[in-house]
PDB file of C-alpha atoms in Angstrom:
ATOM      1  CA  UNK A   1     143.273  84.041 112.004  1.00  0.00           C
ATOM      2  CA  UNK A   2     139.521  83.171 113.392  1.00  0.00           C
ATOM      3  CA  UNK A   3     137.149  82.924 110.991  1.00  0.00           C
ATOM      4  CA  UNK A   4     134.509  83.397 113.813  1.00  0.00           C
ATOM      5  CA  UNK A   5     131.460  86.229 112.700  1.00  0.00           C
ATOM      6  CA  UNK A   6     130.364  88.967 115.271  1.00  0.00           C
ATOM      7  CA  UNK A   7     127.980  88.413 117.737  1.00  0.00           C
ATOM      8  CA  UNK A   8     127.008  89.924 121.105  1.00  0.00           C
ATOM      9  CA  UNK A   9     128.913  93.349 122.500  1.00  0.00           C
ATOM     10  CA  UNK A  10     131.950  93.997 121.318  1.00  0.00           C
ATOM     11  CA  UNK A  11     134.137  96.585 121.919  1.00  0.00           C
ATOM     12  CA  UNK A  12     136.098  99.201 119.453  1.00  0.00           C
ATOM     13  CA  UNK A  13     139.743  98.591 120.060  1.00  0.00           C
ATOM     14  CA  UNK A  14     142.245 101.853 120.145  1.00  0.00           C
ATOM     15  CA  UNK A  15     145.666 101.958 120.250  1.00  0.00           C
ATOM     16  CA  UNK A  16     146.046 101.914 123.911  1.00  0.00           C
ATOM     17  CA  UNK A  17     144.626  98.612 124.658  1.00  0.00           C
ATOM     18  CA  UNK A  18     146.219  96.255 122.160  1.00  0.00           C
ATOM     19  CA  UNK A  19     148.706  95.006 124.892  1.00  0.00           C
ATOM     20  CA  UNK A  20     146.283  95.126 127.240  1.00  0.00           C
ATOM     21  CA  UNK A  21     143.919  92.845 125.230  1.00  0.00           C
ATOM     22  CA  UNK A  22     146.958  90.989 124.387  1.00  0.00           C
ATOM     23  CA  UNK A  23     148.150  90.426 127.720  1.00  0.00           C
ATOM     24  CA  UNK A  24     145.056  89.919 129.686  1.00  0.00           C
ATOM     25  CA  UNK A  25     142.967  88.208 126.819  1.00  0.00           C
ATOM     26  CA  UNK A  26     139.876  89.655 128.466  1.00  0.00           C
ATOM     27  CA  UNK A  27     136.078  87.966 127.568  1.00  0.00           C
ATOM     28  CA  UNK A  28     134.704  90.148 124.956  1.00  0.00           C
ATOM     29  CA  UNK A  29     133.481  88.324 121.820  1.00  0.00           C
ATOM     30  CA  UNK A  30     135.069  90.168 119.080  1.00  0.00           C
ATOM     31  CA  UNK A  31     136.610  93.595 118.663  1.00  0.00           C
ATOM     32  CA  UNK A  32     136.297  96.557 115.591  1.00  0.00           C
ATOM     33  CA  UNK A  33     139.243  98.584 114.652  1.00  0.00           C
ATOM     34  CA  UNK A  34     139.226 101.524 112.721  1.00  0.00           C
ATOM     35  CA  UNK A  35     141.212 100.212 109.944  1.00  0.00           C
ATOM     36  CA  UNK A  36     142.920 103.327 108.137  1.00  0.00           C
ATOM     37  CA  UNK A  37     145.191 103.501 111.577  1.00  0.00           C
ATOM     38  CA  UNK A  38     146.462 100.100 110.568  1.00  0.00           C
ATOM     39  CA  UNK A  39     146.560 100.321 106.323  1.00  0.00           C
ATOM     40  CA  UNK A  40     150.064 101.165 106.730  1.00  0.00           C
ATOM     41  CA  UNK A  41     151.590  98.053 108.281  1.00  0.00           C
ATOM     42  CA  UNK A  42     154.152  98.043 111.211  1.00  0.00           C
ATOM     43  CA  UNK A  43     153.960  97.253 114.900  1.00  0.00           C
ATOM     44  CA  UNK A  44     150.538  98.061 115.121  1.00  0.00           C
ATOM     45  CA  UNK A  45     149.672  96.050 111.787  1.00  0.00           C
ATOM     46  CA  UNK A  46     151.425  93.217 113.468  1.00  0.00           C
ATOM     47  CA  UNK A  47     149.597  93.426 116.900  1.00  0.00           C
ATOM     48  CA  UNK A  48     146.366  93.254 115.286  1.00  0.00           C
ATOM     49  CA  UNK A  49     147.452  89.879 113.535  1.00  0.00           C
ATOM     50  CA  UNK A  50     148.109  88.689 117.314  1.00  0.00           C
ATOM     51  CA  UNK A  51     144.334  90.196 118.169  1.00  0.00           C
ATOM     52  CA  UNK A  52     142.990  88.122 115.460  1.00  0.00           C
ATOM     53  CA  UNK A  53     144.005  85.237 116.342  1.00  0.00           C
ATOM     54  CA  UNK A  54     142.409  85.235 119.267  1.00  0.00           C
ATOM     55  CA  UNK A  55     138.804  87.054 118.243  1.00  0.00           C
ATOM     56  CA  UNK A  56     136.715  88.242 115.610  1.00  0.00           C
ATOM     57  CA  UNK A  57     137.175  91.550 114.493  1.00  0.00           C
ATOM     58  CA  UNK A  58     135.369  93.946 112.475  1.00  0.00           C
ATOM     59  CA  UNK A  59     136.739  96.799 110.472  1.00  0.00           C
ATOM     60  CA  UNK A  60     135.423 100.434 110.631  1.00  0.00           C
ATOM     61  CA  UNK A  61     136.525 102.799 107.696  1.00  0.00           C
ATOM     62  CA  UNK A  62     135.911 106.945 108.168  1.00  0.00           C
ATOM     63  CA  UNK A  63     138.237 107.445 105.360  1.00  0.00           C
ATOM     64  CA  UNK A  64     136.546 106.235 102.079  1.00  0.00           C
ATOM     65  CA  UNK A  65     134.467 109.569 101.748  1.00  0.00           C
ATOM     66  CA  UNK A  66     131.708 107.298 100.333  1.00  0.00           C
ATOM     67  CA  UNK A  67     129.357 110.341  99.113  1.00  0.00           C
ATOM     68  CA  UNK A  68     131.938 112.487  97.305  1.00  0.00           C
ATOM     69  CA  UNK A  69     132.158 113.969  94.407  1.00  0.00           C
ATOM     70  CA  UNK A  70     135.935 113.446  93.654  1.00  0.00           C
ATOM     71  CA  UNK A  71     136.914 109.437  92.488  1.00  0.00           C
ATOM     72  CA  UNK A  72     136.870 107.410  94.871  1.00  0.00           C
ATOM     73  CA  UNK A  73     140.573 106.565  96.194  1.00  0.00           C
ATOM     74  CA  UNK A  74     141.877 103.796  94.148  1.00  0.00           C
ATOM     75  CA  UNK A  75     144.991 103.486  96.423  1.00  0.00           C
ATOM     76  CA  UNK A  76     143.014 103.474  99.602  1.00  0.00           C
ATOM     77  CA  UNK A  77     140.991 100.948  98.273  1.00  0.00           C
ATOM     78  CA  UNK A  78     143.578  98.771  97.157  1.00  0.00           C
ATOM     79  CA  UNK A  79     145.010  98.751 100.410  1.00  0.00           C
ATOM     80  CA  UNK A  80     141.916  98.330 101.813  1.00  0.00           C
ATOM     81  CA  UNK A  81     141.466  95.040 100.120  1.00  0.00           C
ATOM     82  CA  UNK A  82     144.394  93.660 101.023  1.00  0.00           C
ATOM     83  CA  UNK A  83     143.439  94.114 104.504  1.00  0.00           C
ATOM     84  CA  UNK A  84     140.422  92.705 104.072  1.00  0.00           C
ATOM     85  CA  UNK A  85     141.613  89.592 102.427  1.00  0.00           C
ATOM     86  CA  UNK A  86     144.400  89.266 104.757  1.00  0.00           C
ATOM     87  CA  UNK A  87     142.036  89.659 107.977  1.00  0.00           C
ATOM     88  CA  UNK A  88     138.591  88.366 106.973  1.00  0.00           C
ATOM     89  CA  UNK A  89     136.910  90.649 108.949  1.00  0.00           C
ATOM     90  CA  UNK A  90     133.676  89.912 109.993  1.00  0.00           C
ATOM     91  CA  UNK A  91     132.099  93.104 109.462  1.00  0.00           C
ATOM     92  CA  UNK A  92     133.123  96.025 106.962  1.00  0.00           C
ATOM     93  CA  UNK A  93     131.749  99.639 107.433  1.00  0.00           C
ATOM     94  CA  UNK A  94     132.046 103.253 106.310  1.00  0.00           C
ATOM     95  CA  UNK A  95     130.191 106.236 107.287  1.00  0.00           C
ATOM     96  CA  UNK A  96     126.994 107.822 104.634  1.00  0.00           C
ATOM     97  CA  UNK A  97     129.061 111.006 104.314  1.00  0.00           C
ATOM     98  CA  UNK A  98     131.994 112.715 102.109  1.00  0.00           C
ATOM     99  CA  UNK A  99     134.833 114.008 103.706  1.00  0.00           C
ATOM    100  CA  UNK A 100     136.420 115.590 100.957  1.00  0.00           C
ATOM    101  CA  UNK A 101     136.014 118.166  98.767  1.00  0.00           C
ATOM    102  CA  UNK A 102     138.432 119.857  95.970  1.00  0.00           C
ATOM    103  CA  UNK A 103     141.086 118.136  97.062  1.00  0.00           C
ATOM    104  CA  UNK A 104     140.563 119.602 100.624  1.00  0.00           C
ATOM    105  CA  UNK A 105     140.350 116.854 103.299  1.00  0.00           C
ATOM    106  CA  UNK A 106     137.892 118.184 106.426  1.00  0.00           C
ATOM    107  CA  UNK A 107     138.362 116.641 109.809  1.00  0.00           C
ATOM    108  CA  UNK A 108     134.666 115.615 110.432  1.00  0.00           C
ATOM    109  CA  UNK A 109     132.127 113.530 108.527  1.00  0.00           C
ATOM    110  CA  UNK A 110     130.350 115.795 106.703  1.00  0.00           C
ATOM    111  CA  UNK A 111     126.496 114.934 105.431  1.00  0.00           C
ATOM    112  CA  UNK A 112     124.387 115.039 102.174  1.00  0.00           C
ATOM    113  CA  UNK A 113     120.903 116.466 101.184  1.00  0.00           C
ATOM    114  CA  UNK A 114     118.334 113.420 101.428  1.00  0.00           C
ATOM    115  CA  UNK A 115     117.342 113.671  97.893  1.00  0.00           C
ATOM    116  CA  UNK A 116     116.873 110.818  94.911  1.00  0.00           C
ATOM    117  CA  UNK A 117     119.730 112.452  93.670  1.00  0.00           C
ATOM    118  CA  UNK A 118     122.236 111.710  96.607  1.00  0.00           C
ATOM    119  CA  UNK A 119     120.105 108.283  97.072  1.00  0.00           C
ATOM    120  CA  UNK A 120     121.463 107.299  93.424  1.00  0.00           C
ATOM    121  CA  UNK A 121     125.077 109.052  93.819  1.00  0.00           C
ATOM    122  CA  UNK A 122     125.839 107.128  97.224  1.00  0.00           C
ATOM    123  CA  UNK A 123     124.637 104.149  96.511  1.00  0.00           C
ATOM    124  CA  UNK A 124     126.757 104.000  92.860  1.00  0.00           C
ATOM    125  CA  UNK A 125     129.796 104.497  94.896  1.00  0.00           C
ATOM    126  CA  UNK A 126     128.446 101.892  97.525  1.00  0.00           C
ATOM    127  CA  UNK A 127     128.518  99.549  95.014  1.00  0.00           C
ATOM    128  CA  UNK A 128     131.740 100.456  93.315  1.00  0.00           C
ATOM    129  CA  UNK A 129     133.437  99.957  96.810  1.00  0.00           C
ATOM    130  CA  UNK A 130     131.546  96.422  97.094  1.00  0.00           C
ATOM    131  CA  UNK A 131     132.617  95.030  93.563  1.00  0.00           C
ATOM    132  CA  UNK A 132     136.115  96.342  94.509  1.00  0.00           C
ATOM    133  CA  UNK A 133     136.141  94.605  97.900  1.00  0.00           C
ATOM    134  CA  UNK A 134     134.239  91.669  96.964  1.00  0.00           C
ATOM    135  CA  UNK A 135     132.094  91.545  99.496  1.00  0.00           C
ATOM    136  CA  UNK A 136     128.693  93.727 101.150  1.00  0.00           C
ATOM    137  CA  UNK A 137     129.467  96.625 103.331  1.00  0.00           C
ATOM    138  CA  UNK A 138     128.031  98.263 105.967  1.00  0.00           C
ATOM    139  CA  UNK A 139     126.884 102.725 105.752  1.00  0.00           C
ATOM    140  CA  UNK A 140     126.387 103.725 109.007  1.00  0.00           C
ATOM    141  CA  UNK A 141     124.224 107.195 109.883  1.00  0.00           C
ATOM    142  CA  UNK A 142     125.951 109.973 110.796  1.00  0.00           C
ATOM    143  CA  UNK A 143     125.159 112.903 113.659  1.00  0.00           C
ATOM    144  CA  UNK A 144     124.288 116.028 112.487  1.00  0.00           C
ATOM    145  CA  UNK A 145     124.270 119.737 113.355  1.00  0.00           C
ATOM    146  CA  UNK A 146     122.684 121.181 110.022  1.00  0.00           C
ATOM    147  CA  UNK A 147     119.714 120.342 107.537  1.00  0.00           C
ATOM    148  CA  UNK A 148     119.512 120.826 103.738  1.00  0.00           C
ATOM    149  CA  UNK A 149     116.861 122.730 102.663  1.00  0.00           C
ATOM    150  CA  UNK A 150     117.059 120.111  99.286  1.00  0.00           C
ATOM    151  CA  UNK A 151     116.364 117.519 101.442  1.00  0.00           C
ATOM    152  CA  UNK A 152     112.696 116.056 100.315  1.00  0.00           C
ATOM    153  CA  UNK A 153     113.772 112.793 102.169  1.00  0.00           C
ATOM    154  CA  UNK A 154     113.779 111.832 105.670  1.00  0.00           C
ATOM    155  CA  UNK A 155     116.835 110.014 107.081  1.00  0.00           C
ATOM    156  CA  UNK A 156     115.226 107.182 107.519  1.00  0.00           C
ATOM    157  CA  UNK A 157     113.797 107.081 103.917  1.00  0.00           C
ATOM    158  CA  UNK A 158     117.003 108.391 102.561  1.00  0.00           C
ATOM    159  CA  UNK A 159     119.223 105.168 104.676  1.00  0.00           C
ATOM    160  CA  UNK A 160     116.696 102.375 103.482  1.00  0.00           C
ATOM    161  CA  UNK A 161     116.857 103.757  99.695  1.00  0.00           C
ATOM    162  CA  UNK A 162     120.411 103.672  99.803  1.00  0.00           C
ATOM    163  CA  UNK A 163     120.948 100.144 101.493  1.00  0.00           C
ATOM    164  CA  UNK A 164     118.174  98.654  98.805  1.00  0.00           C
ATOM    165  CA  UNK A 165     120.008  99.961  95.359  1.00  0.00           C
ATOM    166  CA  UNK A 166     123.479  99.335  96.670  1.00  0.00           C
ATOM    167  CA  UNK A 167     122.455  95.971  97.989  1.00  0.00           C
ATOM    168  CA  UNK A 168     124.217  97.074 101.182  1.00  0.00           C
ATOM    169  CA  UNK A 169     123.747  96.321 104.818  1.00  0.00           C
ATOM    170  CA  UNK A 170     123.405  99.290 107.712  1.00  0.00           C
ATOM    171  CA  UNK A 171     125.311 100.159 110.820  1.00  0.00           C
ATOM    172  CA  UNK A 172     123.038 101.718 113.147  1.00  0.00           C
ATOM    173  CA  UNK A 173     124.130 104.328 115.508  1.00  0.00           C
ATOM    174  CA  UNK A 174     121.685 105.081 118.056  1.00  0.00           C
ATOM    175  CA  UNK A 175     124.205 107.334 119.670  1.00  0.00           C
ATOM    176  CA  UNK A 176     124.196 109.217 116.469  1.00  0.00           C
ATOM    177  CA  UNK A 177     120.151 109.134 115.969  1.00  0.00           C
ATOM    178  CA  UNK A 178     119.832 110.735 119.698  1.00  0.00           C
ATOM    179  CA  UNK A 179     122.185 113.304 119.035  1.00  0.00           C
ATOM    180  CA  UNK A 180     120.096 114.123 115.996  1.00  0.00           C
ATOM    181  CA  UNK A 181     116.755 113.852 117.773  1.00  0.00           C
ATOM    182  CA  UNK A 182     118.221 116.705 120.478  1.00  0.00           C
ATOM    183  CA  UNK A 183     119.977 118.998 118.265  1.00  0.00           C
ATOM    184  CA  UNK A 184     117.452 118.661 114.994  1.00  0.00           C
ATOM    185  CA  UNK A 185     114.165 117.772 116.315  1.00  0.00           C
ATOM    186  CA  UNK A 186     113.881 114.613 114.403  1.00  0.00           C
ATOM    187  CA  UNK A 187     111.865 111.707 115.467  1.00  0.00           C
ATOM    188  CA  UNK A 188     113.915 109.098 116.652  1.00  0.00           C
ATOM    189  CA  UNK A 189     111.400 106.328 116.675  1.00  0.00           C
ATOM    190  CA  UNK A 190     110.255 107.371 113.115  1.00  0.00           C
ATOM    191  CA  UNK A 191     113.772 106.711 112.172  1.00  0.00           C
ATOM    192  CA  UNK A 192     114.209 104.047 113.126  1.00  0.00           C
ATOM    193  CA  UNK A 193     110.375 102.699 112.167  1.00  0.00           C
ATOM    194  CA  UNK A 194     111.474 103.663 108.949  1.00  0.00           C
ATOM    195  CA  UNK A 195     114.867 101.619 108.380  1.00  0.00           C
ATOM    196  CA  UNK A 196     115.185  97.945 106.732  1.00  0.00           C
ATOM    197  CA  UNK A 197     115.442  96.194 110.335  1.00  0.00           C
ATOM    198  CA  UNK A 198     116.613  93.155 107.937  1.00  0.00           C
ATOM    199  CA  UNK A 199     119.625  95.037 106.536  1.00  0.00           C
ATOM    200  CA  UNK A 200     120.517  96.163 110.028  1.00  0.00           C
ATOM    201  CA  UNK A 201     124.301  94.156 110.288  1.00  0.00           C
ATOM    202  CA  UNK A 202     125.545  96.131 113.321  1.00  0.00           C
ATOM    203  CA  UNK A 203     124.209  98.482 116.068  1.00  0.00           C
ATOM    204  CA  UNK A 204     127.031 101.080 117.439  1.00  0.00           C
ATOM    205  CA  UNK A 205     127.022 102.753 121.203  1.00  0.00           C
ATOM    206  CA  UNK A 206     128.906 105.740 122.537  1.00  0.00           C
ATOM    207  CA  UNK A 207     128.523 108.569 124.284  1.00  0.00           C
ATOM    208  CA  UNK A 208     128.186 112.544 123.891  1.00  0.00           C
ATOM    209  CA  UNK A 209     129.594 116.093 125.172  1.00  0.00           C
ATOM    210  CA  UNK A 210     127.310 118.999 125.457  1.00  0.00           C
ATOM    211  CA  UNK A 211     128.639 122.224 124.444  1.00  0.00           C
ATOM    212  CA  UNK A 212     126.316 125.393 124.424  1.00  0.00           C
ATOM    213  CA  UNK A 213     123.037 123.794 124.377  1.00  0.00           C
ATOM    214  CA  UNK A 214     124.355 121.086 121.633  1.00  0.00           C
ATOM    215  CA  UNK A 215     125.052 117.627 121.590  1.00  0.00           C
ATOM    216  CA  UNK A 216     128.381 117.004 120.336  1.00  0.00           C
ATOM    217  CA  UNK A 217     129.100 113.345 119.363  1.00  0.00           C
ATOM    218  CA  UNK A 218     132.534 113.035 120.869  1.00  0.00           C
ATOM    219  CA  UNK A 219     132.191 109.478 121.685  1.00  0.00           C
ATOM    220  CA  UNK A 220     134.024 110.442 124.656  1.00  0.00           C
ATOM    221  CA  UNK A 221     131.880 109.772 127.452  1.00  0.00           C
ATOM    222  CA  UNK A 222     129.486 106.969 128.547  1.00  0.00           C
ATOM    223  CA  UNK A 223     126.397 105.721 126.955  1.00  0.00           C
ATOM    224  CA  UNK A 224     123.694 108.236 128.068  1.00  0.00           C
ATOM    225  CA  UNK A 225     120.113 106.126 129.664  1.00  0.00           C
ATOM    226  CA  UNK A 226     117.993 107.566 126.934  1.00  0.00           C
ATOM    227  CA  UNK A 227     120.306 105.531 124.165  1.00  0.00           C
ATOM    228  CA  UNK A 228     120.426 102.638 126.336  1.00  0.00           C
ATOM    229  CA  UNK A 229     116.999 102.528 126.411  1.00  0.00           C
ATOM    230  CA  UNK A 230     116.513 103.099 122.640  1.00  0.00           C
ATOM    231  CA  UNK A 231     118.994 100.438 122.319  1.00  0.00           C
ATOM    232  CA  UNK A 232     116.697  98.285 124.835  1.00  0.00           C
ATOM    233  CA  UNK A 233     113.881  98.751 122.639  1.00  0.00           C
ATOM    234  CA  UNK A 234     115.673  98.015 119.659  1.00  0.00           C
ATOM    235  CA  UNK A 235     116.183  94.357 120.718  1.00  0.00           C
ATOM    236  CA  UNK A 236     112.941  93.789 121.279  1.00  0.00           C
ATOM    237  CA  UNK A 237     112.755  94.197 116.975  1.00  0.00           C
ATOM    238  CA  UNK A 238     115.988  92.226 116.792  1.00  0.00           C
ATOM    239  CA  UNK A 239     118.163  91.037 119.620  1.00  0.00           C
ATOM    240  CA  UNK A 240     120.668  89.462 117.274  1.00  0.00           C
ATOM    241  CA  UNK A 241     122.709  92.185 115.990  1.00  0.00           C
ATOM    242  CA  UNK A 242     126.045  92.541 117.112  1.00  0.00           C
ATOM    243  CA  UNK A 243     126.316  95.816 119.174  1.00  0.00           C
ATOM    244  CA  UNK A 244     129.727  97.835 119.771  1.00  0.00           C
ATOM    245  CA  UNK A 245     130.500 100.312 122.198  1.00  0.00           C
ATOM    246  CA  UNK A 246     132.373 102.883 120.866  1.00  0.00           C
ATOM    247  CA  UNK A 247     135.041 105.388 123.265  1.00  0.00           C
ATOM    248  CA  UNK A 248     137.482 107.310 121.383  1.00  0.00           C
ATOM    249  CA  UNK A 249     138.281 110.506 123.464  1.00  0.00           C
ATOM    250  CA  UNK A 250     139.104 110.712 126.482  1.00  0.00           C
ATOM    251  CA  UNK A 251     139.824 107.493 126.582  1.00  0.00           C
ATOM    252  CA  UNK A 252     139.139 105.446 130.372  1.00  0.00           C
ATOM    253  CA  UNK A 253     140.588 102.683 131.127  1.00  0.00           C
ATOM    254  CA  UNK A 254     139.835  98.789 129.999  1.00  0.00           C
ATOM    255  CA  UNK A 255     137.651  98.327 132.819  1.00  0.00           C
ATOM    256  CA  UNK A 256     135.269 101.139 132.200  1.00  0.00           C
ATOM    257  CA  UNK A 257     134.978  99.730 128.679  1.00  0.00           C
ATOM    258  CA  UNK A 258     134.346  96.120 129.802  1.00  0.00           C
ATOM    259  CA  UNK A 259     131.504  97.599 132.156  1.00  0.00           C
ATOM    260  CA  UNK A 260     129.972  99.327 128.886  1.00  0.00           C
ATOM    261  CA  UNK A 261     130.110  96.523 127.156  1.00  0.00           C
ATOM    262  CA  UNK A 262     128.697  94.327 129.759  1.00  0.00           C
ATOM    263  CA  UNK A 263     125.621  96.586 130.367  1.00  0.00           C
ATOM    264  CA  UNK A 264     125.001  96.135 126.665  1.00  0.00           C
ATOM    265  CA  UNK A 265     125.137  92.610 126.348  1.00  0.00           C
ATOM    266  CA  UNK A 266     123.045  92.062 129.446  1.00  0.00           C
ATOM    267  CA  UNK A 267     120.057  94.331 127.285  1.00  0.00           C
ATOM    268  CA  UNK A 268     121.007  92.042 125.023  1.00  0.00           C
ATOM    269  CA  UNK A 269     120.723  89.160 126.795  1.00  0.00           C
ATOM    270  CA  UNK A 270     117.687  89.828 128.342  1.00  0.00           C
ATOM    271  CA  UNK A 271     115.532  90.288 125.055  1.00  0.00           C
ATOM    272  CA  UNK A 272     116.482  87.267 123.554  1.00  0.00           C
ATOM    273  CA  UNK A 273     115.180  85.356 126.817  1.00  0.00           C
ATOM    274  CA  UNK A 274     112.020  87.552 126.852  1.00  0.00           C
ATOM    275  CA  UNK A 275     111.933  86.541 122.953  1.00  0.00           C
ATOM    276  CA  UNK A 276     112.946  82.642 123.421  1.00  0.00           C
ATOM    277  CA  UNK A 277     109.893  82.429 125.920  1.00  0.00           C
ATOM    278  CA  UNK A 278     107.193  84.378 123.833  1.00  0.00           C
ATOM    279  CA  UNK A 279     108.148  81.909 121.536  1.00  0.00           C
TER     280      UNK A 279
END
């Protein structure tokens, strides 16, 4: 097991690829799996052990229904901590949503109203997760096809209260934020202008599918220019995040992912030279 953190692109790691990865041991710096497809043991359980032994990996929950009403699930989270203890993952994350509701599981992440309410409800259960996990998590933003009228908050304001009373860190999805920005109207930049840049522990990248006149966030398609570019301006705040391109339909082969993934780390790249000689 490496006990290597996250740095640079990585890339999110499906099903598909393990032998692949395993075979070929391609140069990507670390991987993220999403971890409830592997909470049960088995082959694939025992695939991933092989995976981390050669790179870092990070784990990505949609699962935990972090904004809920109903208890959080003590079973989940007990298996969840075994993984964690037996993996050391680099990275930990879970989504700012709930994604069930009297008893009802839905098939989607599902958002709150940005209100002090939600800001103190979310960020309880943040911390509940963390003292159960031992260890800081990651809440990443969500895409979104609807707003609350309750909502008094921005996203932006509603993300950076959240991350400062939980003591939490913040996956940022600019995939997610453009998909907003097109559907919703909402200010990308001002999002982002209004996050805690310091709490920022990972940056995700995917792509979209329109479908009458919406964006739908599908990560099934390429990263679009306009997020590449946010993404390029980004690093000029930080260039030391660890960014992941995420594909999850339609799945392409390896070698369109490892041409995502290079694209991102050369952005990447790039702004840290362009920062190393301003300094």
């Amino acid at each position: 097991m490496t006990d290597r953190g996250c740095s640079g692109a990585g890339l999110g790691l499906r099903s598909p690829h393990l032998r692949e990865v395993l075979r070929d041991t391609p140069d990507v710096p670390w991987f993220e799996v999403h971890i409830c497809n592997y909470l049960g043991g088995g082959l694939s359980r025992a695939l991933l052990h092989q995976i981390n032994e050669r790179y870092p990996l990070s784990f990505h929950g949609v699962n935990l229904s972090l904004a809920g009403v109903e208890p959080l699930d003590a079973e989940y989270l007990k298996r969840l901590r075994v993984a964690v203890d037996e993996f050391n993952p680099a990275l930990v994350s879970e989504h700012a949503c709930f994604t069930t509701h009297a008893g009802q599981y839905f098939h989607d992440l599902m958002p709150v109203p940005f209100t002090d309410e939600a800001v103190r409800h979310l960020a309880g259960r943040v911390r509940e997760v963390q003292d159960r996990l031992g260890r800081q998590i990651l809440i990443e933003n969500l895409s979104r096809y609807y707003s609350y009228d309750e909502s008094h908050l921005s996203e932006g304001q509603f993300m950076a209260a959240v991350c400062d009373e939980a003591d939490c860190g913040l996956l940022l999805d600019l995939n997610n934020a453009y998909v907003n920005q097109c559907n919703l109207g909402e200010d990308m930049t001002r999002f982002i202008s209004e996050l805690p840049l310091a709490r920022v522990g990972e940056i995700h990248l995917a792509g979209f599918t329109e479908q009458d006149g919406m964006l739908i966030d599908t990560h099934g398609a390429p990263v679009c220019d306009a997020v590449w570019q946010s993404y390029a301006d980004f690093c000029e705040l930080r260039a030391d995040v660890p960014c992941l391109i995420e594909w999850d339909a339609n799945l392409p082969s390896f070698e369109v992912l490892l041409e995502q993934r290079e694209m991102a780390q050369n952005i990447q790249d790039q702004a840290q030279t362009v920062g190393a000689e301003r300094a």
